[in-house]
PDB file of C-alpha atoms in Angstrom:
ATOM      1  CA  MET R   1      70.153 184.937 100.709  1.00  0.00           C
ATOM      2  CA  PHE R   2      73.745 183.701 100.854  1.00  0.00           C
ATOM      3  CA  VAL R   3      75.844 182.307 103.669  1.00  0.00           C
ATOM      4  CA  ARG R   4      79.503 183.272 103.167  1.00  0.00           C
ATOM      5  CA  PHE R   5      82.331 181.004 104.252  1.00  0.00           C
ATOM      6  CA  THR R   6      86.063 181.592 103.935  1.00  0.00           C
ATOM      7  CA  ARG R   7      86.362 179.976 100.509  1.00  0.00           C
ATOM      8  CA  SER R   8      82.767 179.354  99.471  1.00  0.00           C
ATOM      9  CA  LEU R   9      79.158 180.566  99.348  1.00  0.00           C
ATOM     10  CA  ARG R  10      75.904 178.710  99.753  1.00  0.00           C
ATOM     11  CA  LEU R  11      72.272 179.671  99.586  1.00  0.00           C
ATOM     12  CA  THR R  12      70.202 180.182 102.661  1.00  0.00           C
ATOM     13  CA  GLN R  13      66.861 178.397 102.973  1.00  0.00           C
ATOM     14  CA  GLU R  14      65.131 181.554 101.699  1.00  0.00           C
ATOM     15  CA  GLY R  15      67.614 181.669  98.838  1.00  0.00           C
ATOM     16  CA  GLU R  16      66.791 178.104  97.827  1.00  0.00           C
ATOM     17  CA  ILE R  17      63.078 178.957  97.722  1.00  0.00           C
ATOM     18  CA  PHE R  18      63.741 182.088  95.676  1.00  0.00           C
ATOM     19  CA  LEU R  19      65.932 180.126  93.266  1.00  0.00           C
ATOM     20  CA  GLN R  20      63.111 177.688  92.589  1.00  0.00           C
ATOM     21  CA  HIS R  21      60.815 180.587  91.622  1.00  0.00           C
ATOM     22  CA  CYS R  22      63.537 182.042  89.406  1.00  0.00           C
ATOM     23  CA  ARG R  23      63.943 178.729  87.625  1.00  0.00           C
ATOM     24  CA  GLN R  24      60.184 178.491  87.090  1.00  0.00           C
ATOM     25  CA  GLY R  25      60.110 182.010  85.670  1.00  0.00           C
ATOM     26  CA  LEU R  26      63.006 181.331  83.332  1.00  0.00           C
ATOM     27  CA  GLN R  27      61.373 178.105  82.177  1.00  0.00           C
ATOM     28  CA  ALA R  28      58.090 179.930  81.457  1.00  0.00           C
ATOM     29  CA  PHE R  29      60.013 182.525  79.457  1.00  0.00           C
ATOM     30  CA  ALA R  30      61.821 179.800  77.512  1.00  0.00           C
ATOM     31  CA  ASP R  31      58.574 177.938  76.845  1.00  0.00           C
ATOM     32  CA  GLY R  32      56.951 181.092  75.491  1.00  0.00           C
ATOM     33  CA  HIS R  33      59.943 181.851  73.292  1.00  0.00           C
ATOM     34  CA  ASN R  34      59.943 178.311  71.941  1.00  0.00           C
ATOM     35  CA  LEU R  35      56.251 178.469  71.103  1.00  0.00           C
ATOM     36  CA  LEU R  36      56.844 181.542  68.977  1.00  0.00           C
ATOM     37  CA  ALA R  37      60.015 180.149  67.439  1.00  0.00           C
ATOM     38  CA  ASP R  38      58.249 176.918  66.530  1.00  0.00           C
ATOM     39  CA  GLY R  39      55.444 178.795  64.817  1.00  0.00           C
ATOM     40  CA  ASP R  40      52.730 177.572  67.159  1.00  0.00           C
ATOM     41  CA  ALA R  41      49.428 178.358  65.426  1.00  0.00           C
ATOM     42  CA  THR R  42      47.285 178.363  68.565  1.00  0.00           C
ATOM     43  CA  VAL R  43      45.618 181.742  69.073  1.00  0.00           C
ATOM     44  CA  ARG R  44      45.561 182.511  72.786  1.00  0.00           C
ATOM     45  CA  GLY R  45      45.949 185.324  75.259  1.00  0.00           C
ATOM     46  CA  THR R  46      44.100 188.653  75.331  1.00  0.00           C
ATOM     47  CA  ILE R  47      43.480 191.202  72.584  1.00  0.00           C
ATOM     48  CA  GLN R  48      42.523 194.689  73.716  1.00  0.00           C
ATOM     49  CA  ILE R  49      40.941 196.364  70.701  1.00  0.00           C
ATOM     50  CA  SER R  50      39.223 199.680  70.005  1.00  0.00           C
ATOM     51  CA  LEU R  51      36.507 199.733  67.327  1.00  0.00           C
ATOM     52  CA  PRO R  52      34.737 202.590  65.514  1.00  0.00           C
ATOM     53  CA  SER R  53      31.347 203.144  67.131  1.00  0.00           C
ATOM     54  CA  ASP R  54      29.070 202.393  64.165  1.00  0.00           C
ATOM     55  CA  LEU R  55      31.093 199.674  62.468  1.00  0.00           C
ATOM     56  CA  GLY R  56      31.933 198.094  65.821  1.00  0.00           C
ATOM     57  CA  ARG R  57      28.393 197.869  67.188  1.00  0.00           C
ATOM     58  CA  ASN R  58      26.647 196.794  64.033  1.00  0.00           C
ATOM     59  CA  LEU R  59      29.160 194.655  62.145  1.00  0.00           C
ATOM     60  CA  ILE R  60      32.413 193.831  63.943  1.00  0.00           C
ATOM     61  CA  LEU R  61      31.026 192.657  67.306  1.00  0.00           C
ATOM     62  CA  PRO R  62      29.095 189.733  65.747  1.00  0.00           C
ATOM     63  CA  TRP R  63      32.214 188.867  63.742  1.00  0.00           C
ATOM     64  CA  LEU R  64      34.295 188.805  66.914  1.00  0.00           C
ATOM     65  CA  ASP R  65      31.812 186.295  68.365  1.00  0.00           C
ATOM     66  CA  ASP R  66      32.617 184.000  65.438  1.00  0.00           C
ATOM     67  CA  PHE R  67      36.351 184.629  65.812  1.00  0.00           C
ATOM     68  CA  GLN R  68      36.321 183.684  69.489  1.00  0.00           C
ATOM     69  CA  ALA R  69      34.254 180.590  68.747  1.00  0.00           C
ATOM     70  CA  ARG R  70      37.117 179.489  66.494  1.00  0.00           C
ATOM     71  CA  HIS R  71      39.720 180.341  69.143  1.00  0.00           C
ATOM     72  CA  PRO R  72      38.285 179.514  72.588  1.00  0.00           C
ATOM     73  CA  GLN R  73      41.595 180.256  74.347  1.00  0.00           C
ATOM     74  CA  LEU R  74      41.414 183.895  73.262  1.00  0.00           C
ATOM     75  CA  GLN R  75      39.993 186.708  75.404  1.00  0.00           C
ATOM     76  CA  MET R  76      38.737 189.992  73.946  1.00  0.00           C
ATOM     77  CA  ARG R  77      38.556 193.406  75.608  1.00  0.00           C
ATOM     78  CA  VAL R  78      36.622 195.770  73.372  1.00  0.00           C
ATOM     79  CA  GLN R  79      36.268 199.553  73.464  1.00  0.00           C
ATOM     80  CA  LEU R  80      34.013 201.535  71.143  1.00  0.00           C
ATOM     81  CA  SER R  81      35.496 204.871  70.134  1.00  0.00           C
ATOM     82  CA  ASP R  82      36.016 206.914  66.979  1.00  0.00           C
ATOM     83  CA  ARG R  83      39.100 208.670  68.345  1.00  0.00           C
ATOM     84  CA  ILE R  84      42.517 207.539  67.124  1.00  0.00           C
ATOM     85  CA  ALA R  85      44.090 209.074  70.260  1.00  0.00           C
ATOM     86  CA  GLY R  86      42.888 206.021  72.152  1.00  0.00           C
ATOM     87  CA  VAL R  87      45.844 204.046  70.773  1.00  0.00           C
ATOM     88  CA  TYR R  88      48.108 205.906  73.194  1.00  0.00           C
ATOM     89  CA  ARG R  89      45.791 207.004  75.987  1.00  0.00           C
ATOM     90  CA  GLN R  90      43.711 203.874  76.519  1.00  0.00           C
ATOM     91  CA  PRO R  91      44.829 200.387  77.614  1.00  0.00           C
ATOM     92  CA  ILE R  92      44.479 198.847  74.149  1.00  0.00           C
ATOM     93  CA  ASP R  93      46.735 196.837  71.858  1.00  0.00           C
ATOM     94  CA  ILE R  94      45.207 197.696  68.482  1.00  0.00           C
ATOM     95  CA  ALA R  95      42.546 199.966  67.023  1.00  0.00           C
ATOM     96  CA  LEU R  96      40.404 199.464  63.937  1.00  0.00           C
ATOM     97  CA  ARG R  97      40.155 202.830  62.185  1.00  0.00           C
ATOM     98  CA  TYR R  98      39.163 204.392  58.872  1.00  0.00           C
ATOM     99  CA  GLY R  99      41.856 206.213  56.928  1.00  0.00           C
ATOM    100  CA  LEU R 100      45.536 206.662  57.640  1.00  0.00           C
ATOM    101  CA  PRO R 101      46.337 207.944  61.136  1.00  0.00           C
ATOM    102  CA  PRO R 102      47.733 211.475  61.402  1.00  0.00           C
ATOM    103  CA  ASP R 103      50.686 210.082  63.383  1.00  0.00           C
ATOM    104  CA  SER R 104      53.053 208.449  60.886  1.00  0.00           C
ATOM    105  CA  SER R 105      54.855 206.567  63.672  1.00  0.00           C
ATOM    106  CA  LEU R 106      51.870 204.249  64.147  1.00  0.00           C
ATOM    107  CA  VAL R 107      51.938 200.795  62.549  1.00  0.00           C
ATOM    108  CA  VAL R 108      49.159 200.261  59.980  1.00  0.00           C
ATOM    109  CA  LEU R 109      47.814 196.860  58.846  1.00  0.00           C
ATOM    110  CA  PRO R 110      45.321 197.053  55.925  1.00  0.00           C
ATOM    111  CA  VAL R 111      41.954 195.353  56.454  1.00  0.00           C
ATOM    112  CA  ALA R 112      39.690 196.826  53.737  1.00  0.00           C
ATOM    113  CA  PRO R 113      41.954 199.080  51.629  1.00  0.00           C
ATOM    114  CA  ASP R 114      39.390 199.622  48.858  1.00  0.00           C
ATOM    115  CA  ASN R 115      36.470 200.680  51.023  1.00  0.00           C
ATOM    116  CA  ARG R 116      34.792 203.979  50.041  1.00  0.00           C
ATOM    117  CA  ARG R 117      32.112 206.334  51.250  1.00  0.00           C
ATOM    118  CA  VAL R 118      28.562 206.030  49.952  1.00  0.00           C
ATOM    119  CA  LEU R 119      25.985 208.783  49.659  1.00  0.00           C
ATOM    120  CA  CYS R 120      22.675 207.465  51.012  1.00  0.00           C
ATOM    121  CA  ALA R 121      19.260 208.357  52.416  1.00  0.00           C
ATOM    122  CA  SER R 122      16.085 206.565  53.460  1.00  0.00           C
ATOM    123  CA  PRO R 123      13.222 206.018  50.983  1.00  0.00           C
ATOM    124  CA  ALA R 124      10.992 208.109  53.275  1.00  0.00           C
ATOM    125  CA  TYR R 125      13.322 211.111  53.118  1.00  0.00           C
ATOM    126  CA  LEU R 126      13.641 210.866  49.330  1.00  0.00           C
ATOM    127  CA  ALA R 127       9.861 210.609  48.968  1.00  0.00           C
ATOM    128  CA  ARG R 128       9.511 213.936  50.787  1.00  0.00           C
ATOM    129  CA  THR R 129      12.355 215.853  49.193  1.00  0.00           C
ATOM    130  CA  GLY R 130      13.151 214.207  45.877  1.00  0.00           C
ATOM    131  CA  THR R 131      16.344 212.370  44.914  1.00  0.00           C
ATOM    132  CA  PRO R 132      19.518 214.358  44.169  1.00  0.00           C
ATOM    133  CA  LYS R 133      21.004 213.295  40.832  1.00  0.00           C
ATOM    134  CA  THR R 134      24.406 215.003  41.183  1.00  0.00           C
ATOM    135  CA  PRO R 135      26.631 215.999  44.092  1.00  0.00           C
ATOM    136  CA  THR R 136      25.907 219.698  43.535  1.00  0.00           C
ATOM    137  CA  ALA R 137      22.214 218.970  44.147  1.00  0.00           C
ATOM    138  CA  LEU R 138      23.105 218.214  47.779  1.00  0.00           C
ATOM    139  CA  ILE R 139      23.151 221.945  48.445  1.00  0.00           C
ATOM    140  CA  GLY R 140      19.352 221.895  48.625  1.00  0.00           C
ATOM    141  CA  HIS R 141      19.175 218.948  51.043  1.00  0.00           C
ATOM    142  CA  ASN R 142      19.552 218.354  54.758  1.00  0.00           C
ATOM    143  CA  CYS R 143      22.904 216.603  55.124  1.00  0.00           C
ATOM    144  CA  LEU R 144      23.865 214.727  58.283  1.00  0.00           C
ATOM    145  CA  CYS R 145      27.440 215.545  59.222  1.00  0.00           C
ATOM    146  CA  TYR R 146      30.070 213.804  61.284  1.00  0.00           C
ATOM    147  CA  LEU R 147      32.284 215.585  63.820  1.00  0.00           C
ATOM    148  CA  LEU R 148      35.835 214.314  64.378  1.00  0.00           C
ATOM    149  CA  GLY R 149      37.688 216.241  67.056  1.00  0.00           C
ATOM    150  CA  ASP R 150      36.874 219.888  66.478  1.00  0.00           C
ATOM    151  CA  ALA R 151      36.327 219.528  62.720  1.00  0.00           C
ATOM    152  CA  ILE R 152      32.953 218.976  61.058  1.00  0.00           C
ATOM    153  CA  HIS R 153      33.197 216.749  58.003  1.00  0.00           C
ATOM    154  CA  ASP R 154      30.975 218.945  55.824  1.00  0.00           C
ATOM    155  CA  ARG R 155      32.969 218.962  52.588  1.00  0.00           C
ATOM    156  CA  TRP R 156      32.013 215.868  50.649  1.00  0.00           C
ATOM    157  CA  ARG R 157      34.139 214.803  47.660  1.00  0.00           C
ATOM    158  CA  PHE R 158      33.253 212.612  44.682  1.00  0.00           C
ATOM    159  CA  VAL R 159      34.975 211.429  41.503  1.00  0.00           C
ATOM    160  CA  ARG R 160      33.540 210.660  38.075  1.00  0.00           C
ATOM    161  CA  GLY R 161      35.676 209.838  35.041  1.00  0.00           C
ATOM    162  CA  GLY R 162      38.731 211.482  36.538  1.00  0.00           C
ATOM    163  CA  ARG R 163      36.814 214.617  37.465  1.00  0.00           C
ATOM    164  CA  GLU R 164      36.515 215.533  41.141  1.00  0.00           C
ATOM    165  CA  GLU R 165      33.507 217.310  42.611  1.00  0.00           C
ATOM    166  CA  SER R 166      33.692 218.882  46.070  1.00  0.00           C
ATOM    167  CA  VAL R 167      30.519 220.097  47.782  1.00  0.00           C
ATOM    168  CA  ARG R 168      30.174 222.007  51.054  1.00  0.00           C
ATOM    169  CA  VAL R 169      26.992 220.621  52.607  1.00  0.00           C
ATOM    170  CA  ARG R 170      24.706 221.905  55.359  1.00  0.00           C
ATOM    171  CA  GLY R 171      22.304 220.250  57.750  1.00  0.00           C
ATOM    172  CA  ASN R 172      20.588 220.568  61.097  1.00  0.00           C
ATOM    173  CA  ARG R 173      22.286 217.567  62.771  1.00  0.00           C
ATOM    174  CA  VAL R 174      25.941 216.898  63.609  1.00  0.00           C
ATOM    175  CA  SER R 175      27.387 214.122  65.799  1.00  0.00           C
ATOM    176  CA  ASP R 176      30.792 212.780  66.795  1.00  0.00           C
ATOM    177  CA  ASP R 177      29.275 209.271  66.821  1.00  0.00           C
ATOM    178  CA  GLY R 178      29.028 207.531  63.447  1.00  0.00           C
ATOM    179  CA  ASP R 179      26.277 205.278  64.774  1.00  0.00           C
ATOM    180  CA  ALA R 180      24.088 208.324  65.493  1.00  0.00           C
ATOM    181  CA  VAL R 181      24.551 209.657  61.955  1.00  0.00           C
ATOM    182  CA  ARG R 182      23.504 206.325  60.448  1.00  0.00           C
ATOM    183  CA  HIS R 183      20.445 206.110  62.725  1.00  0.00           C
ATOM    184  CA  TRP R 184      19.385 209.616  61.653  1.00  0.00           C
ATOM    185  CA  ALA R 185      19.665 208.629  58.015  1.00  0.00           C
ATOM    186  CA  VAL R 186      17.619 205.437  58.495  1.00  0.00           C
ATOM    187  CA  ALA R 187      14.995 207.442  60.397  1.00  0.00           C
ATOM    188  CA  GLY R 188      14.567 209.776  57.426  1.00  0.00           C
ATOM    189  CA  HIS R 189      16.168 212.933  58.829  1.00  0.00           C
ATOM    190  CA  GLY R 190      18.534 213.586  55.937  1.00  0.00           C
ATOM    191  CA  ILE R 191      21.342 212.390  53.660  1.00  0.00           C
ATOM    192  CA  ALA R 192      24.477 210.714  55.033  1.00  0.00           C
ATOM    193  CA  TYR R 193      27.906 210.178  53.518  1.00  0.00           C
ATOM    194  CA  LYS R 194      29.004 206.964  55.184  1.00  0.00           C
ATOM    195  CA  SER R 195      31.536 204.196  54.825  1.00  0.00           C
ATOM    196  CA  ALA R 196      30.174 201.464  52.570  1.00  0.00           C
ATOM    197  CA  LEU R 197      30.888 198.901  55.293  1.00  0.00           C
ATOM    198  CA  ASP R 198      28.815 200.875  57.799  1.00  0.00           C
ATOM    199  CA  VAL R 199      25.684 200.949  55.656  1.00  0.00           C
ATOM    200  CA  ALA R 200      25.958 197.710  53.661  1.00  0.00           C
ATOM    201  CA  ASP R 201      23.266 195.912  55.699  1.00  0.00           C
ATOM    202  CA  ASN R 202      20.917 198.906  55.511  1.00  0.00           C
ATOM    203  CA  LEU R 203      21.328 199.101  51.746  1.00  0.00           C
ATOM    204  CA  HIS R 204      20.666 195.380  51.330  1.00  0.00           C
ATOM    205  CA  ALA R 205      17.554 195.633  53.501  1.00  0.00           C
ATOM    206  CA  GLY R 206      16.228 198.692  51.669  1.00  0.00           C
ATOM    207  CA  ARG R 207      16.329 200.911  54.742  1.00  0.00           C
ATOM    208  CA  LEU R 208      18.734 203.172  52.849  1.00  0.00           C
ATOM    209  CA  THR R 209      19.117 203.949  49.149  1.00  0.00           C
ATOM    210  CA  ALA R 210      22.459 204.731  47.512  1.00  0.00           C
ATOM    211  CA  LEU R 211      22.502 208.034  45.629  1.00  0.00           C
ATOM    212  CA  CYS R 212      24.431 209.381  42.621  1.00  0.00           C
ATOM    213  CA  PRO R 213      25.667 205.889  41.650  1.00  0.00           C
ATOM    214  CA  GLU R 214      27.746 207.179  38.739  1.00  0.00           C
ATOM    215  CA  TRP R 215      29.873 209.209  41.172  1.00  0.00           C
ATOM    216  CA  ARG R 216      32.528 207.384  43.205  1.00  0.00           C
ATOM    217  CA  GLY R 217      32.708 208.353  46.885  1.00  0.00           C
ATOM    218  CA  GLU R 218      35.989 209.273  48.526  1.00  0.00           C
ATOM    219  CA  ALA R 219      38.285 206.563  49.850  1.00  0.00           C
ATOM    220  CA  ALA R 220      37.727 205.262  53.388  1.00  0.00           C
ATOM    221  CA  PRO R 221      40.291 202.463  53.831  1.00  0.00           C
ATOM    222  CA  LEU R 222      39.900 200.401  56.991  1.00  0.00           C
ATOM    223  CA  ASN R 223      43.084 199.557  58.913  1.00  0.00           C
ATOM    224  CA  LEU R 224      44.270 197.962  62.114  1.00  0.00           C
ATOM    225  CA  VAL R 225      46.524 200.442  63.899  1.00  0.00           C
ATOM    226  CA  CYS R 226      48.971 199.897  66.761  1.00  0.00           C
ATOM    227  CA  ALA R 227      51.788 201.809  68.398  1.00  0.00           C
ATOM    228  CA  ASP R 228      54.516 199.168  68.120  1.00  0.00           C
ATOM    229  CA  ARG R 229      55.210 196.198  65.841  1.00  0.00           C
ATOM    230  CA  ARG R 230      55.813 194.057  68.914  1.00  0.00           C
ATOM    231  CA  GLN R 231      52.059 194.196  69.483  1.00  0.00           C
ATOM    232  CA  ILE R 232      51.477 192.274  66.237  1.00  0.00           C
ATOM    233  CA  ASN R 233      51.407 188.805  67.754  1.00  0.00           C
ATOM    234  CA  PRO R 234      49.898 185.640  66.172  1.00  0.00           C
ATOM    235  CA  ALA R 235      46.434 186.507  67.528  1.00  0.00           C
ATOM    236  CA  VAL R 236      46.513 189.979  65.953  1.00  0.00           C
ATOM    237  CA  ARG R 237      47.741 188.621  62.613  1.00  0.00           C
ATOM    238  CA  GLU R 238      45.000 185.984  62.606  1.00  0.00           C
ATOM    239  CA  LEU R 239      42.382 188.599  63.505  1.00  0.00           C
ATOM    240  CA  ARG R 240      43.507 190.907  60.691  1.00  0.00           C
ATOM    241  CA  GLU R 241      43.188 188.106  58.133  1.00  0.00           C
ATOM    242  CA  PHE R 242      39.778 187.146  59.519  1.00  0.00           C
ATOM    243  CA  LEU R 243      38.448 190.725  59.387  1.00  0.00           C
ATOM    244  CA  ALA R 244      39.872 191.289  55.910  1.00  0.00           C
ATOM    245  CA  ALA R 245      38.047 188.209  54.608  1.00  0.00           C
ATOM    246  CA  ARG R 246      34.757 189.281  56.218  1.00  0.00           C
ATOM    247  CA  CYS R 247      35.057 192.822  54.843  1.00  0.00           C
ATOM    248  CA  ALA R 248      35.785 191.516  51.354  1.00  0.00           C
ATOM    249  CA  ALA R 249      32.611 189.419  51.532  1.00  0.00           C
ATOM    250  CA  THR R 250      30.510 192.414  52.633  1.00  0.00           C
ATOM    251  CA  VAL R 251      29.497 193.856  49.271  1.00  0.00           C
ATOM    252  CA  LEU R 252      26.723 196.230  48.342  1.00  0.00           C
ATOM    253  CA  PRO R 253      23.796 195.560  46.017  1.00  0.00           C
ATOM    254  CA  ARG R 254      24.742 196.022  42.355  1.00  0.00           C
ATOM    255  CA  ASP R 255      22.614 199.130  41.999  1.00  0.00           C
ATOM    256  CA  ALA R 256      24.251 200.746  45.026  1.00  0.00           C
ATOM    257  CA  ALA R 257      26.981 202.562  43.238  1.00  0.00           C
ATOM    258  CA  VAL R 258      30.056 201.179  43.431  1.00  0.00           C
ATOM    259  CA  ASP R 259      33.360 199.655  43.488  1.00  0.00           C
ATOM    260  CA  VAL R 260      33.435 200.229  47.192  1.00  0.00           C
ATOM    261  CA  VAL R 261      34.863 197.170  48.865  1.00  0.00           C
ATOM    262  CA  ASN R 262      36.462 194.660  46.543  1.00  0.00           C
ATOM    263  CA  ARG R 263      37.903 196.578  43.594  1.00  0.00           C
ATOM    264  CA  ARG R 264      40.503 199.258  43.331  1.00  0.00           C
ATOM    265  CA  PRO R 265      39.701 202.490  41.490  1.00  0.00           C
TER     266      PRO R 265
END
């Protein structure tokens, strides 16, 4: 790309063309840096996000429609998965997940830190079997369990007045998809122990009934998780604030048991 003379160098024609592209690239880099340095509030670019299956399909996807309507320069790539491993293995920037990730190196941004699990069943199921009044009464009921990895979540924990009750439940249906468990509960196949956010609409509509309201379900905080803080760009920060506000506004009926979304225990 250079022509060498005795005491000087000059660019060839190809070198001049390449230099122009280099200058354009450097200018684009500088422009991007300046936008961030100046605190530009425009949300743009692409967010690749993984959502829990049940919460994602039934609550978050409609919210993302509203979020994109506010930010038309933003593109969304959405995956539905309950597996935290997707943060590393899949082409995603962030994942919305319940609970703290087992890998402490991941970055966690709280979205609904006070969310809890709710014990619930359909009116049809309760009409057939009766309504359990205490957690220990679950032993005589068909409980719908969730499978995460190789572990079945069949030990359900509750708190009342500082006292903890732990019950090993049994049932004839297990799934690794939270959406399937909720559908089984609505269809009257048994009792589910679900995140309050997952079942809020069903409780409001009367398709599910909250049980044992004097017992507080175990914590199920909702977080945005990513592998590196450099992935927390203005679009991600804006999305976290948006989702946190929507979650805080998603409350259960008063008779549904519970300080589940807005208040700390």
